[in-house]
C-alpha positions as semicolon CSV with decimal commas, in nm:
position;residue;x (nm);y (nm);z (nm)
1;F;1,065;-1,739;2,121
2;P;0,874;-2,041;2,247
3;I;0,995;-2,374;2,109
4;N;0,800;-2,694;2,168
5;I;1,010;-3,007;2,102
6;T;0,997;-3,364;2,230
7;F;1,311;-3,583;2,243
8;K;1,350;-3,946;2,342
9;S;1,687;-4,114;2,383
10;T;1,856;-4,391;2,577
11;N;2,190;-4,208;2,569
12;P;2,224;-3,831;2,631
13;F;2,561;-3,815;2,444
14;G;2,546;-3,538;2,185
15;W;2,228;-3,405;2,343
16;P;2,061;-3,141;2,125
17;Q;2,215;-2,797;2,122
18;I;2,079;-2,459;2,032
19;V;2,307;-2,269;1,795
20;V;2,273;-1,890;1,804
21;S;2,385;-1,666;1,516
22;V;2,355;-1,291;1,574
23;Y;2,366;-1,048;1,280
24;G;2,363;-0,669;1,269
25;P;2,458;-0,373;1,050
26;D;2,819;-0,253;1,025
27;F;2,947;0,101;0,965
28;F;2,851;0,083;0,595
29;G;2,503;-0,063;0,658
30;H;2,594;-0,419;0,552
31;D;2,436;-0,703;0,750
32;V;2,735;-0,883;0,909
33;V;2,776;-1,153;1,171
34;R;2,807;-1,017;1,526
35;G;2,854;-1,350;1,701
36;Y;2,807;-1,726;1,712
37;G;2,746;-1,947;2,012
38;A;2,598;-2,282;2,118
39;V;2,461;-2,436;2,436
40;H;2,332;-2,783;2,525
41;V;1,960;-2,805;2,600
42;P;1,908;-2,904;2,967
43;F;1,724;-3,234;3,016
44;T;1,615;-3,198;3,378
45;P;1,270;-3,050;3,442
46;G;1,247;-2,691;3,563
47;R;1,356;-2,342;3,467
48;H;1,716;-2,311;3,348
49;T;1,914;-2,003;3,248
50;R;2,226;-2,041;3,036
51;T;2,474;-1,775;2,931
52;I;2,633;-1,834;2,591
53;A;2,976;-1,689;2,517
54;M;2,962;-1,547;2,165
55;F;3,254;-1,538;1,920
56;V;3,325;-1,427;1,562
57;P;3,575;-1,573;1,313
58;E;3,883;-1,360;1,245
59;S;4,090;-1,317;0,930
60;T;4,433;-1,473;0,959
61;S;4,638;-1,212;0,774
62;R;4,647;-0,834;0,746
63;L;4,568;-0,856;0,373
64;Q;4,255;-1,060;0,446
65;K;4,153;-0,816;0,721
66;F;4,192;-0,519;0,484
67;T;4,007;-0,697;0,203
68;S;3,717;-0,791;0,429
69;W;3,697;-0,434;0,564
70;F;3,717;-0,284;0,214
71;T;3,452;-0,514;0,061
72;G;3,231;-0,520;0,371
73;R;3,235;-0,901;0,376
74;R;3,368;-1,032;0,707
75;P;3,457;-1,399;0,763
76;E;3,161;-1,615;0,864
77;F;3,075;-1,983;0,885
78;T;2,878;-2,128;0,593
79;D;2,764;-2,431;0,794
80;P;2,606;-2,375;1,138
81;K;2,715;-2,726;1,244
82;V;3,069;-2,591;1,281
83;V;2,956;-2,389;1,583
84;A;2,801;-2,691;1,760
85;Q;3,091;-2,929;1,693
86;G;3,432;-2,915;1,854
87;E;3,593;-3,106;1,569
88;G;3,802;-2,885;1,339
89;R;3,744;-2,566;1,539
90;E;4,086;-2,574;1,706
91;V;4,242;-2,433;1,387
92;T;3,987;-2,152;1,350
93;R;4,092;-1,808;1,474
94;V;3,808;-1,641;1,665
95;R;3,753;-1,335;1,883
96;S;3,525;-1,313;2,186
97;Q;3,219;-1,097;2,118
98;G;3,001;-1,078;2,429
99;F;2,730;-1,297;2,579
100;V;2,368;-1,401;2,516
101;T;2,144;-1,528;2,798
102;I;1,876;-1,789;2,722
103;S;1,605;-1,920;2,958
104;F;1,465;-2,274;2,925
105;N;1,146;-2,411;3,077
106;V;1,181;-2,789;3,056
107;V;0,886;-3,016;3,136
């Protein structure tokens, strides 16, 4: 999807990121999260291709895993900022879930 954005900054720290959330149907037809990922937007002109490693949150106990399977409600983040920030994510259990490739044309 084309995105047209203009940024101006004197400090590239915390440069804008694109957060990707992928959803899809499960075995029972429920729309569940298939993966989360984030990548920094390149700031040099030209065509850039980035591959984003996707991940999904995991339940921490067998009871939670069974309950989420039985109800069809898997763990997911309520705030998309969690994906873009490193703070607090070290205690979150996640599982790798593939890759998404994004192309940028920066002017």
